[in-house]
Tab-separated table of C-alpha atoms and ligand atoms in Angstrom:
chain	number	residue	atom	x	y	z
A	16	UNK	CA	37.290	17.772	-3.155
A	17	UNK	CA	34.134	19.693	-2.352
A	18	UNK	CA	31.611	17.409	-0.749
A	19	UNK	CA	28.198	16.824	-2.331
A	20	UNK	CA	25.309	17.378	0.066
A	21	UNK	CA	21.612	16.787	0.054
A	22	UNK	CA	19.141	19.507	0.998
A	23	UNK	CA	18.259	17.482	4.063
A	24	UNK	CA	21.877	17.399	5.198
A	25	UNK	CA	22.512	21.051	4.488
A	26	UNK	CA	19.461	22.157	6.446
A	27	UNK	CA	21.020	20.418	9.421
A	28	UNK	CA	24.486	21.811	8.893
A	29	UNK	CA	25.918	24.750	10.758
A	30	UNK	CA	26.674	27.522	8.242
A	31	UNK	CA	30.304	28.602	8.350
A	32	UNK	CA	30.703	29.889	4.838
A	33	UNK	CA	32.009	26.495	3.859
A	34	UNK	CA	32.067	25.565	0.170
A	35	UNK	CA	29.252	23.203	-0.796
A	36	UNK	CA	27.756	21.677	-3.930
A	37	UNK	CA	24.061	20.995	-4.317
A	38	UNK	CA	22.236	19.418	-7.247
A	39	UNK	CA	18.476	19.404	-7.665
A	40	UNK	CA	15.430	20.741	-9.471
A	41	UNK	CA	14.265	24.307	-9.364
A	42	UNK	CA	10.978	24.619	-7.508
A	43	UNK	CA	10.748	28.340	-7.987
A	44	UNK	CA	12.968	31.155	-9.172
A	45	UNK	CA	12.130	34.550	-7.705
A	46	UNK	CA	13.401	38.009	-8.696
A	47	UNK	CA	16.168	36.479	-10.837
A	48	UNK	CA	17.903	35.960	-7.559
A	49	UNK	CA	16.381	33.273	-5.327
A	50	UNK	CA	16.283	29.653	-6.445
A	51	UNK	CA	14.278	27.292	-4.256
A	52	UNK	CA	16.055	24.025	-4.909
A	53	UNK	CA	14.670	20.598	-4.100
A	54	UNK	CA	16.427	17.266	-4.515
A	55	UNK	CA	13.817	14.889	-3.103
A	56	UNK	CA	15.711	14.273	0.129
A	57	UNK	CA	13.106	16.242	2.060
A	58	UNK	CA	9.970	18.198	1.493
A	59	UNK	CA	11.843	21.405	2.146
A	60	UNK	CA	13.703	23.412	-0.462
A	61	UNK	CA	17.025	25.077	0.038
A	62	UNK	CA	17.303	28.684	-0.975
A	63	UNK	CA	20.206	29.467	-3.288
A	64	UNK	CA	21.040	33.111	-3.794
A	65	UNK	CA	22.312	33.926	-7.278
A	66	UNK	CA	23.236	37.524	-7.864
A	67	UNK	CA	22.295	37.699	-11.515
A	68	UNK	CA	24.737	40.502	-12.207
A	69	UNK	CA	27.514	37.946	-11.752
A	70	UNK	CA	26.088	35.322	-14.120
A	71	UNK	CA	25.591	34.938	-17.813
A	72	UNK	CA	22.270	36.432	-18.861
A	73	UNK	CA	21.307	33.495	-21.069
A	74	UNK	CA	21.965	31.112	-18.214
A	75	UNK	CA	19.753	33.095	-15.843
A	76	UNK	CA	16.991	33.167	-18.453
A	77	UNK	CA	17.067	29.382	-18.746
A	78	UNK	CA	16.461	28.810	-15.053
A	79	UNK	CA	12.792	28.036	-14.530
A	80	UNK	CA	10.629	25.660	-12.502
A	81	UNK	CA	11.614	22.069	-13.196
A	82	UNK	CA	15.116	22.746	-14.484
A	83	UNK	CA	17.924	20.530	-13.156
A	84	UNK	CA	20.909	22.513	-11.884
A	85	UNK	CA	24.106	22.338	-9.908
A	86	UNK	CA	24.844	25.115	-7.464
A	87	UNK	CA	28.277	25.662	-6.000
A	88	UNK	CA	28.795	28.226	-3.307
A	89	UNK	CA	29.140	28.886	0.378
A	90	UNK	CA	26.720	27.897	3.072
A	91	UNK	CA	25.684	30.967	5.056
A	92	UNK	CA	23.140	31.825	7.701
A	93	UNK	CA	20.072	32.957	5.843
A	94	UNK	CA	19.379	36.638	5.546
A	95	UNK	CA	15.730	36.024	4.828
A	96	UNK	CA	13.099	34.524	7.026
A	97	UNK	CA	11.752	31.002	6.773
A	98	UNK	CA	15.047	29.185	6.562
A	99	UNK	CA	18.139	28.927	8.728
A	100	UNK	CA	20.685	28.506	5.987
A	101	UNK	CA	21.107	29.320	2.327
A	102	UNK	CA	23.748	28.977	-0.357
A	103	UNK	CA	25.407	32.078	-1.698
A	104	UNK	CA	26.098	30.778	-5.196
A	105	UNK	CA	29.279	31.509	-7.035
A	106	UNK	CA	28.830	28.955	-9.759
A	107	UNK	CA	25.703	27.724	-11.475
A	108	UNK	CA	25.485	24.861	-13.952
A	109	UNK	CA	22.369	24.118	-15.933
A	110	UNK	CA	21.987	20.366	-16.529
A	111	UNK	CA	18.610	20.418	-18.211
A	112	UNK	CA	16.073	23.129	-18.681
A	113	UNK	CA	12.302	22.708	-18.401
A	114	UNK	CA	10.489	24.928	-20.843
A	115	UNK	CA	7.773	26.798	-18.971
A	116	UNK	CA	5.403	26.498	-21.943
A	117	UNK	CA	5.505	22.711	-22.040
A	118	UNK	CA	6.592	21.512	-18.582
A	119	UNK	CA	3.350	20.253	-17.016
A	120	UNK	CA	4.266	20.641	-13.333
A	121	UNK	CA	3.978	24.360	-12.740
A	122	UNK	CA	4.068	25.975	-9.302
A	123	UNK	CA	0.316	25.936	-8.801
A	124	UNK	CA	-2.250	23.435	-7.599
A	125	UNK	CA	-2.771	20.514	-9.996
A	126	UNK	CA	-5.590	18.011	-9.560
A	127	UNK	CA	-4.670	14.461	-8.647
A	128	UNK	CA	-6.505	13.304	-11.777
A	129	UNK	CA	-4.318	15.527	-13.952
A	130	UNK	CA	-1.194	14.268	-12.188
A	131	UNK	CA	-2.200	10.636	-12.756
A	132	UNK	CA	-1.871	11.322	-16.483
A	133	UNK	CA	1.635	12.590	-15.755
A	134	UNK	CA	2.690	9.777	-13.467
A	135	UNK	CA	6.296	10.078	-14.696
A	136	UNK	CA	6.540	13.675	-13.489
A	137	UNK	CA	4.169	13.796	-10.530
A	138	UNK	CA	6.915	12.686	-8.138
A	139	UNK	CA	8.258	16.213	-8.453
A	140	UNK	CA	5.290	17.600	-6.546
A	141	UNK	CA	5.260	17.984	-2.782
A	142	UNK	CA	2.281	15.694	-2.366
A	143	UNK	CA	3.737	12.768	-4.286
A	144	UNK	CA	7.215	13.099	-2.876
A	145	UNK	CA	5.731	13.073	0.639
A	146	UNK	CA	3.563	10.041	-0.149
A	147	UNK	CA	6.428	8.123	-1.723
A	148	UNK	CA	8.872	8.897	1.069
A	149	UNK	CA	6.252	7.573	3.482
A	150	UNK	CA	5.741	4.499	1.310
A	151	UNK	CA	9.477	3.840	1.455
A	152	UNK	CA	9.603	4.326	5.232
A	153	UNK	CA	6.639	2.005	5.687
A	154	UNK	CA	8.335	-0.719	3.636
A	155	UNK	CA	11.388	-0.430	5.815
A	156	UNK	CA	9.201	-0.546	8.929
A	157	UNK	CA	7.510	-3.737	7.681
A	158	UNK	CA	10.832	-5.464	7.263
A	159	UNK	CA	12.128	-4.100	10.569
A	160	UNK	CA	9.111	-5.364	12.476
A	161	UNK	CA	9.335	-8.902	11.159
A	162	UNK	CA	13.108	-9.115	11.290
A	163	UNK	CA	13.071	-7.992	14.923
A	164	UNK	CA	10.421	-10.523	15.787
A	165	UNK	CA	12.008	-13.705	14.513
A	166	UNK	CA	10.405	-13.902	11.064
A	167	UNK	CA	12.290	-14.863	7.900
A	168	UNK	CA	11.651	-13.020	4.649
A	169	UNK	CA	10.519	-15.456	2.036
A	170	UNK	CA	10.290	-14.789	-1.692
A	171	UNK	CA	7.164	-16.548	-2.944
A	172	UNK	CA	7.028	-17.216	-6.688
A	173	UNK	CA	5.317	-14.684	-8.920
A	174	UNK	CA	4.474	-17.185	-11.643
A	175	UNK	CA	2.323	-19.912	-10.182
A	176	UNK	CA	0.259	-22.929	-11.140
A	177	UNK	CA	-2.144	-22.593	-8.212
A	178	UNK	CA	-5.078	-20.282	-7.605
A	179	UNK	CA	-4.695	-19.627	-3.895
A	180	UNK	CA	-7.860	-17.621	-3.407
A	181	UNK	CA	-9.964	-19.789	-5.698
A	182	UNK	CA	-11.522	-16.669	-7.139
A	183	UNK	CA	-10.300	-17.279	-10.661
A	184	UNK	CA	-9.296	-13.679	-11.233
A	185	UNK	CA	-5.851	-14.357	-12.602
A	186	UNK	CA	-3.604	-13.063	-15.355
A	187	UNK	CA	-2.398	-15.849	-17.591
A	188	UNK	CA	1.315	-16.311	-18.277
A	189	UNK	CA	1.979	-18.012	-21.571
A	190	UNK	CA	4.334	-18.097	-24.528
A	191	UNK	CA	1.814	-19.761	-26.836
A	192	UNK	CA	0.857	-17.944	-30.025
A	193	UNK	CA	-2.563	-16.420	-29.292
A	194	UNK	CA	-3.531	-16.658	-32.963
A	195	UNK	CA	-2.553	-20.271	-33.428
A	196	UNK	CA	-2.238	-22.165	-30.142
A	197	UNK	CA	-1.652	-25.921	-30.158
A	198	UNK	CA	-4.904	-27.776	-29.537
A	199	UNK	CA	-5.801	-31.042	-27.845
A	200	UNK	CA	-7.993	-33.692	-29.513
A	201	UNK	CA	-11.011	-32.004	-27.922
A	202	UNK	CA	-10.119	-28.700	-29.515
A	203	UNK	CA	-8.964	-27.049	-26.286
A	204	UNK	CA	-5.702	-25.161	-25.906
A	205	UNK	CA	-2.988	-27.698	-25.158
A	206	UNK	CA	-1.078	-26.160	-22.273
A	207	UNK	CA	1.228	-29.175	-22.167
A	208	UNK	CA	2.991	-27.449	-25.035
A	209	UNK	CA	3.179	-24.142	-23.185
A	210	UNK	CA	6.419	-22.911	-21.597
A	211	UNK	CA	5.833	-24.589	-18.238
A	212	UNK	CA	3.938	-27.592	-19.614
A	213	UNK	CA	0.841	-26.477	-17.744
A	214	UNK	CA	-1.420	-23.481	-17.259
A	215	UNK	CA	0.289	-20.772	-15.267
A	216	UNK	CA	-0.707	-17.352	-13.956
A	217	UNK	CA	0.608	-14.369	-12.053
A	218	UNK	CA	0.133	-15.011	-8.356
A	219	UNK	CA	-2.874	-13.655	-6.435
A	220	UNK	CA	-1.202	-14.511	-3.125
A	221	UNK	CA	1.992	-16.144	-1.912
A	222	UNK	CA	0.153	-17.770	0.961
A	223	UNK	CA	0.184	-21.421	-0.105
A	224	UNK	CA	3.926	-21.355	-0.671
A	225	UNK	CA	4.434	-19.358	2.538
A	226	UNK	CA	2.567	-22.104	4.423
A	227	UNK	CA	5.080	-24.653	3.116
A	228	UNK	CA	7.908	-22.466	4.389
A	229	UNK	CA	6.330	-21.751	7.753
A	230	UNK	CA	6.222	-25.515	8.295
A	231	UNK	CA	10.017	-25.539	8.258
A	232	UNK	CA	11.218	-22.061	9.177
A	233	UNK	CA	8.518	-21.477	11.789
A	234	UNK	CA	7.688	-17.840	11.087
A	235	UNK	CA	8.002	-16.328	7.621
A	236	UNK	CA	6.653	-13.338	5.728
A	237	UNK	CA	6.400	-12.409	2.088
A	238	UNK	CA	6.334	-8.866	0.741
A	239	UNK	CA	5.912	-8.758	-2.990
A	240	UNK	CA	3.784	-7.873	-5.985
A	241	UNK	CA	0.409	-9.547	-6.293
A	242	UNK	CA	-1.913	-9.564	-9.289
A	243	UNK	CA	-5.665	-9.649	-9.595
A	244	UNK	CA	-7.609	-9.422	-12.812
A	245	UNK	CA	-10.767	-8.284	-11.076
A	246	UNK	CA	-12.564	-5.597	-12.991
A	247	UNK	CA	-12.951	-3.318	-9.966
A	248	UNK	CA	-12.633	0.345	-10.754
A	249	UNK	CA	-12.667	1.523	-7.153
A	250	UNK	CA	-10.489	3.793	-5.063
A	251	UNK	CA	-9.199	0.693	-3.181
A	252	UNK	CA	-8.410	-1.831	-5.928
A	253	UNK	CA	-5.369	-2.243	-8.130
A	254	UNK	CA	-4.648	-5.000	-10.631
A	255	UNK	CA	-1.046	-5.026	-9.366
A	256	UNK	CA	-0.515	-4.354	-5.719
A	257	UNK	CA	1.942	-5.290	-2.995
A	258	UNK	CA	0.959	-7.667	-0.265
A	259	UNK	CA	2.629	-8.594	3.004
A	260	UNK	CA	1.834	-12.136	4.095
A	261	UNK	CA	3.177	-13.447	7.400
A	262	UNK	CA	2.617	-17.135	8.052
A	263	UNK	CA	3.310	-18.752	11.430
A	264	UNK	CA	3.493	-22.365	12.556
A	265	UNK	CA	1.758	-23.052	15.895
A	266	UNK	CA	-0.277	-19.815	15.852
A	267	UNK	CA	-4.025	-20.093	16.298
A	268	UNK	CA	-6.477	-17.395	15.220
A	269	UNK	CA	-6.152	-15.416	18.461
A	270	UNK	CA	-2.396	-15.284	18.139
A	271	UNK	CA	-2.845	-14.296	14.503
A	272	UNK	CA	-5.117	-11.395	15.441
A	273	UNK	CA	-2.700	-10.297	18.169
A	274	UNK	CA	0.107	-10.253	15.630
A	275	UNK	CA	-1.875	-8.308	13.002
A	276	UNK	CA	-2.790	-5.660	15.560
A	277	UNK	CA	0.693	-5.350	17.019
A	278	UNK	CA	2.271	-5.220	13.570
A	279	UNK	CA	-0.014	-2.507	12.181
A	280	UNK	CA	0.380	-0.358	15.257
A	281	UNK	CA	4.132	-0.760	15.254
A	282	UNK	CA	4.616	0.348	11.633
A	283	UNK	CA	2.327	3.335	12.147
A	284	UNK	CA	4.258	4.341	15.255
A	285	UNK	CA	7.434	4.018	13.191
A	286	UNK	CA	6.302	6.613	10.651
A	287	UNK	CA	4.972	8.852	13.401
A	288	UNK	CA	8.459	8.753	14.901
A	289	UNK	CA	10.389	9.157	11.671
A	290	UNK	CA	8.288	10.969	9.092
A	291	UNK	CA	6.716	13.892	10.933
A	292	UNK	CA	7.480	16.432	8.237
A	293	UNK	CA	5.731	14.510	5.476
A	294	UNK	CA	2.802	13.566	7.733
A	295	UNK	CA	2.360	17.204	8.754
A	296	UNK	CA	2.382	18.284	5.141
A	297	UNK	CA	-0.232	15.704	4.141
A	298	UNK	CA	-2.326	16.573	7.169
A	299	UNK	CA	-2.386	20.214	6.110
A	300	UNK	CA	-3.191	19.193	2.565
A	301	UNK	CA	-6.223	17.263	3.820
A	302	UNK	CA	-7.339	20.124	6.042
A	303	UNK	CA	-7.167	22.500	3.067
A	304	UNK	CA	-9.140	20.036	0.945
A	305	UNK	CA	-11.769	19.658	3.641
A	306	UNK	CA	-12.486	23.361	3.686
A	307	UNK	CA	-14.245	22.818	0.366
A	308	UNK	CA	-16.358	19.963	1.680
A	309	UNK	CA	-19.723	20.140	3.419
A	310	UNK	CA	-19.453	19.842	7.199
A	311	UNK	CA	-20.930	16.342	7.259
A	312	UNK	CA	-18.244	14.949	5.008
A	313	UNK	CA	-15.343	16.367	6.936
A	314	UNK	CA	-13.322	13.860	8.897
A	315	UNK	CA	-13.425	14.070	12.632
A	316	UNK	CA	-9.705	13.917	13.223
A	317	UNK	CA	-6.674	15.432	11.540
A	318	UNK	CA	-4.387	12.831	9.977
A	319	UNK	CA	-1.780	12.606	12.734
A	320	UNK	CA	-4.487	12.251	15.401
A	321	UNK	CA	-6.054	9.456	13.414
A	322	UNK	CA	-2.714	7.674	13.289
A	323	UNK	CA	-2.139	8.186	17.021
A	324	UNK	CA	-5.616	6.936	17.721
A	325	UNK	CA	-4.854	3.640	15.980
A	326	UNK	CA	-1.570	3.278	17.811
A	327	UNK	CA	-3.105	3.993	21.216
A	328	UNK	CA	-6.368	2.062	21.090
A	329	UNK	CA	-7.136	-1.632	20.912
A	330	UNK	CA	-8.916	-2.848	17.826
A	331	UNK	CA	-12.435	-4.051	18.572
A	332	UNK	CA	-12.840	-7.807	18.008
A	333	UNK	CA	-16.305	-8.899	16.920
A	334	UNK	CA	-17.581	-12.160	15.500
A	335	UNK	CA	-19.294	-12.160	12.140
A	336	UNK	CA	-22.493	-13.289	13.875
A	337	UNK	CA	-22.451	-10.299	16.254
A	338	UNK	CA	-21.660	-7.988	13.346
A	339	UNK	CA	-24.653	-9.271	11.375
A	340	UNK	CA	-26.888	-8.546	14.369
A	341	UNK	CA	-25.566	-5.027	14.623
A	342	UNK	CA	-25.998	-4.442	10.912
A	343	UNK	CA	-29.446	-5.992	10.726
A	344	UNK	CA	-30.672	-3.663	13.445
A	345	UNK	CA	-28.807	-0.604	12.176
A	346	UNK	CA	-30.584	2.534	11.010
A	347	UNK	CA	-29.324	2.452	7.416
A	348	UNK	CA	-30.471	-1.169	7.101
A	349	UNK	CA	-33.918	-0.485	8.487
A	350	UNK	CA	-34.265	2.610	6.328
A	351	UNK	CA	-33.051	0.611	3.304
A	352	UNK	CA	-30.084	2.928	2.903
A	353	UNK	CA	-27.611	0.126	2.219
A	354	UNK	CA	-27.270	-0.839	-1.407
A	355	UNK	CA	-27.117	-4.456	-0.206
A	356	UNK	CA	-29.635	-4.935	2.583
A	357	UNK	CA	-28.730	-7.347	5.406
A	358	UNK	CA	-31.536	-9.773	6.210
A	359	UNK	CA	-29.893	-13.053	6.953
A	360	UNK	CA	-26.953	-14.645	8.593
A	361	UNK	CA	-24.625	-15.808	5.815
A	362	UNK	CA	-24.679	-12.609	3.736
A	363	UNK	CA	-21.300	-11.473	2.459
A	364	UNK	CA	-20.315	-8.112	3.862
A	365	UNK	CA	-19.875	-5.283	1.367
A	366	UNK	CA	-17.630	-2.332	1.949
A	367	UNK	CA	-20.646	-0.168	2.930
A	368	UNK	CA	-21.299	-2.566	5.819
A	369	UNK	CA	-17.676	-2.719	6.874
A	370	UNK	CA	-17.473	1.037	6.881
A	371	UNK	CA	-20.660	1.368	8.874
A	372	UNK	CA	-19.249	-0.899	11.579
A	373	UNK	CA	-15.918	0.905	11.729
A	374	UNK	CA	-16.873	4.510	11.140
A	375	UNK	CA	-20.354	4.766	12.608
A	376	UNK	CA	-20.846	1.982	15.118
A	377	UNK	CA	-17.525	1.219	16.807
A	378	UNK	CA	-15.559	4.274	15.673
A	379	UNK	CA	-12.282	2.363	15.791
A	380	UNK	CA	-10.513	-0.341	13.796
A	381	UNK	CA	-12.407	-3.610	13.986
A	382	UNK	CA	-11.385	-7.237	13.581
A	383	UNK	CA	-14.232	-9.441	12.403
A	384	UNK	CA	-13.739	-13.164	12.875
A	385	UNK	CA	-15.491	-16.535	12.423
A	386	UNK	CA	-17.131	-15.924	9.054
A	387	UNK	CA	-19.512	-18.332	7.323
A	388	UNK	CA	-17.460	-21.019	5.560
A	389	UNK	CA	-19.096	-20.537	2.200
A	390	UNK	CA	-18.091	-16.909	1.730
A	391	UNK	CA	-14.429	-17.573	2.518
A	392	UNK	CA	-11.530	-19.409	0.855
A	393	UNK	CA	-11.154	-23.192	0.980
A	394	UNK	CA	-8.097	-23.293	3.209
A	395	UNK	CA	-9.620	-21.742	6.353
A	396	UNK	CA	-10.077	-23.914	9.411
A	397	UNK	CA	-13.589	-25.190	10.035
A	398	UNK	CA	-15.043	-24.439	13.480
A	399	UNK	CA	-16.828	-26.988	15.671
A	400	UNK	CA	-20.173	-25.558	14.579
A	401	UNK	CA	-19.515	-26.930	11.092
A	402	UNK	CA	-20.616	-23.718	9.393
A	403	UNK	CA	-18.092	-21.014	10.285
A	404	UNK	CA	-14.368	-20.823	9.650
A	405	UNK	CA	-11.507	-19.274	11.587
A	406	UNK	CA	-11.245	-16.271	9.332
A	407	UNK	CA	-10.459	-12.706	10.326
A	408	UNK	CA	-10.593	-9.399	8.476
A	409	UNK	CA	-9.176	-6.180	9.866
A	410	UNK	CA	-11.336	-3.208	8.937
A	411	UNK	CA	-10.075	0.377	8.954
A	412	UNK	CA	-11.819	3.741	8.892
A	413	UNK	CA	-11.909	5.236	5.403
A	414	UNK	CA	-10.431	2.074	3.927
A	415	UNK	CA	-12.570	-0.903	4.848
A	416	UNK	CA	-10.730	-4.218	4.669
A	417	UNK	CA	-7.007	-3.762	5.124
A	418	UNK	CA	-6.119	-7.306	6.229
A	419	UNK	CA	-7.590	-10.699	5.420
A	420	UNK	CA	-6.321	-13.784	7.219
A	421	UNK	CA	-7.170	-17.034	8.929
A	422	UNK	CA	-6.128	-20.049	10.865
A	423	UNK	CA	-5.479	-22.689	8.221
A	424	UNK	CA	-7.175	-26.082	7.973
A	425	UNK	CA	-4.410	-28.392	9.146
A	426	UNK	CA	-6.502	-31.622	9.200
A	427	UNK	CA	-5.993	-33.685	6.019
A	428	UNK	CA	-9.449	-35.289	5.902
A	429	UNK	CA	-11.315	-32.067	6.571
A	430	UNK	CA	-9.360	-30.299	3.853
A	431	UNK	CA	-9.906	-33.171	1.401
A	432	UNK	CA	-13.648	-33.024	1.991
A	433	UNK	CA	-13.643	-29.297	1.468
A	434	UNK	CA	-11.821	-29.379	-1.833
A	435	UNK	CA	-13.969	-32.265	-3.062
A	436	UNK	CA	-17.065	-30.224	-2.270
A	437	UNK	CA	-15.636	-27.366	-4.330
A	438	UNK	CA	-14.877	-29.698	-7.249
A	439	UNK	CA	-11.177	-28.950	-7.046
A	440	UNK	CA	-9.055	-31.904	-8.106
A	441	UNK	CA	-6.759	-33.222	-5.385
A	442	UNK	CA	-3.902	-33.517	-7.820
A	443	UNK	CA	-3.943	-29.766	-8.344
A	444	UNK	CA	-3.177	-29.292	-4.664
A	445	UNK	CA	-1.085	-32.414	-4.092
A	446	UNK	CA	1.834	-30.608	-2.513
A	447	UNK	CA	-0.432	-28.446	-0.365
A	448	UNK	CA	-2.132	-31.612	0.919
A	449	UNK	CA	1.289	-33.138	1.570
A	450	UNK	CA	1.866	-30.425	4.181
A	451	UNK	CA	-1.087	-32.057	6.048
A	452	UNK	CA	0.367	-35.534	5.524
A	453	UNK	CA	3.798	-34.846	6.923
A	454	UNK	CA	4.183	-33.079	10.264
A	455	UNK	CA	1.023	-31.019	10.070
A	456	UNK	CA	0.348	-28.508	12.863
A	457	UNK	CA	-1.869	-25.592	13.759
A	458	UNK	CA	-0.786	-22.569	11.749
A	459	UNK	CA	-2.124	-19.169	10.724
A	460	UNK	CA	-1.340	-16.112	8.673
A	461	UNK	CA	-2.759	-13.027	7.054
A	462	UNK	CA	-2.335	-10.714	4.103
A	463	UNK	CA	-2.056	-6.944	4.421
A	464	UNK	CA	-2.648	-4.864	1.308
A	465	UNK	CA	0.337	-2.555	1.407
A	466	UNK	CA	-1.232	0.222	-0.671
A	467	UNK	CA	-4.260	0.309	1.608
A	468	UNK	CA	-1.914	0.823	4.543
A	469	UNK	CA	-0.139	3.617	2.641
A	470	UNK	CA	-3.543	5.139	1.914
A	471	UNK	CA	-4.388	5.146	5.571
A	472	UNK	CA	-1.093	6.648	6.651
A	473	UNK	CA	-1.059	9.346	3.971
A	474	UNK	CA	-4.797	10.052	3.959
A	475	UNK	CA	-4.842	9.724	0.158
A	476	UNK	CA	-8.349	8.938	-1.038
A	477	UNK	CA	-7.433	7.007	-4.162
A	478	UNK	CA	-5.195	3.948	-4.209
A	479	UNK	CA	-3.827	5.055	-7.619
A	480	UNK	CA	-2.037	7.873	-5.828
A	481	UNK	CA	-0.011	5.747	-3.400
A	482	UNK	CA	1.779	3.477	-5.903
A	483	UNK	CA	4.247	4.925	-8.408
A	484	UNK	CA	2.711	3.585	-11.620
A	485	UNK	CA	-0.747	2.144	-10.972
A	486	UNK	CA	-2.169	-0.732	-12.994
A	487	UNK	CA	-5.946	-0.723	-13.231
A	488	UNK	CA	-8.434	-1.924	-15.885
A	489	UNK	CA	-7.634	-0.259	-19.213
A	490	UNK	CA	-4.568	1.391	-17.786
A	491	UNK	CA	-0.966	0.238	-17.946
A	492	UNK	CA	0.677	3.391	-19.322
A	493	UNK	CA	4.249	4.078	-18.230
B	516	4AD	O1	-8.244	-10.854	1.630
B	516	4AD	P1	-7.251	-11.285	0.596
B	516	4AD	O2	-7.738	-11.698	-0.731
B	516	4AD	O3	-6.421	-12.457	1.312
B	516	4AD	C1	-5.465	-13.226	0.747
B	516	4AD	O4	-5.012	-13.087	-0.367
B	516	4AD	C2	-4.903	-14.259	1.674
B	516	4AD	N1	-4.181	-15.251	0.891
B	516	4AD	C3	-3.991	-13.565	2.692
B	516	4AD	C4	-3.380	-14.512	3.660
B	516	4AD	O5	-4.087	-15.016	4.511
B	516	4AD	N2	-2.077	-14.765	3.568
B	516	4AD	O6	-6.184	-10.122	0.390
B	516	4AD	C5	-5.463	-9.609	1.491
B	516	4AD	C6	-5.441	-8.098	1.460
B	516	4AD	C7	-6.809	-7.452	1.513
B	516	4AD	O7	-7.249	-7.360	2.854
B	516	4AD	C8	-6.523	-6.087	0.922
B	516	4AD	O8	-5.933	-5.222	1.887
B	516	4AD	C9	-5.491	-6.401	-0.123
B	516	4AD	O9	-4.906	-7.643	0.210
B	516	4AD	N3	-6.070	-6.486	-1.468
B	516	4AD	C10	-5.948	-5.561	-2.418
B	516	4AD	N4	-5.316	-4.373	-2.414
B	516	4AD	C11	-5.360	-3.641	-3.541
B	516	4AD	N5	-5.981	-4.041	-4.672
B	516	4AD	C12	-6.638	-5.220	-4.724
B	516	4AD	N6	-7.221	-5.610	-5.861
B	516	4AD	C13	-6.624	-6.023	-3.564
B	516	4AD	N7	-7.135	-7.253	-3.258
B	516	4AD	C14	-6.797	-7.509	-1.990
B	517	MG	MG1	-10.242	-10.522	1.838
């Protein structure tokens, strides 16, 4: 039997005129003789030489960019430059042609906007295949890091009855008839008759359930889809995104920050070690793009340098209070250049402020901690000062917030007071409060937005281009 190879394998195989079979998609067909074949295994194509005189004319005519083919032949040292090996084809099978008049992915530059409309085909471009190979490698790195460090992978539920972030931006899950739902005596929808006998939604975070598991398994992490019905049409928001949420018993906020930093650096080092080809390609893509930008908007470092910089430098840790001082006295604030001016302690930070701190002031990733209690979620641990909580956000250049986390409030009475003040009913959180009734302990965790990490590593400006089929307001095609 002739063995099937991938382009990646063949490019690393010594050519000895051995018989090989390769299947893939035609990237380009030159001079009726040279097929550049790609199968997704690597950015590179393998050149297949077909001497058209030896093949059926109709067959040769049907070979065009995008067609799926099988090439059988011998692997030889390449005659041409630019590649070490090529296949001298003696048999060619056309699986499926791609009509040049209608196939949208032609060998020319397409805009990312155009490709978003063709999300089912864009993976056949170099840019998207590089991004998605990196996304895959990063996922593997995430699991590797936690598995090597004593964490257990926990599958938090996707359908949930609790609103972890308390932001109310949830997608409802129901089987009730929207036109004729059962009603209570007060005329409200009677969710007791719904599938789960209560109101349920798609999860905005697996944190609360992860906390329950950390209080038994010690160190856990989730890595799954997360849903937010916020109407944010930005380059950093998706309605469906993937979040990684480690949760650790006996970790305080400092240990939590140490972990976040070590983890992010480790996964970036992993792709630097294992995905050079794709990183180099994306780096060049960015450099080409920058040529069209005014000098002031060009980034200071090429992509791989930016990644190495993060791996090699400590993140700067700054309290919210210090950050507010810096921002209040900053040039853009004094010159009223911020859309949201900073006058007082207590203001929520917008992405313009986060980016100022990271990109202009510190020029490195920053961890902000000890935020005002009233701009953060209910579960964060109250500090002695009574007004700040043990929250931390990791801020990245070009991205803004990449991680949000905290030390959790482990004291029953303090938590009860907090939820009473927010008018949340205790019975809604009964099981969460139970964790404080039975064997409570200091614990912490954080959430990393996976797509934002992929954006950073690939340098892609829009979050819609780092997830296969993005879901955003008014958009769930495919
Ligand atoms: O800051 P967030 O809302 O924190 C939580 O959900 C906590 N429960 C995490 C925890 O402590 N276990 O979200 C965490 C991260 C953000 O920093 C951001 O990177 C990402 O999730 N994120 C989004 N990514 C893409 N699209 C959105 N709409 C996102 N919302 C949050
Ligand atoms: Mg946050």
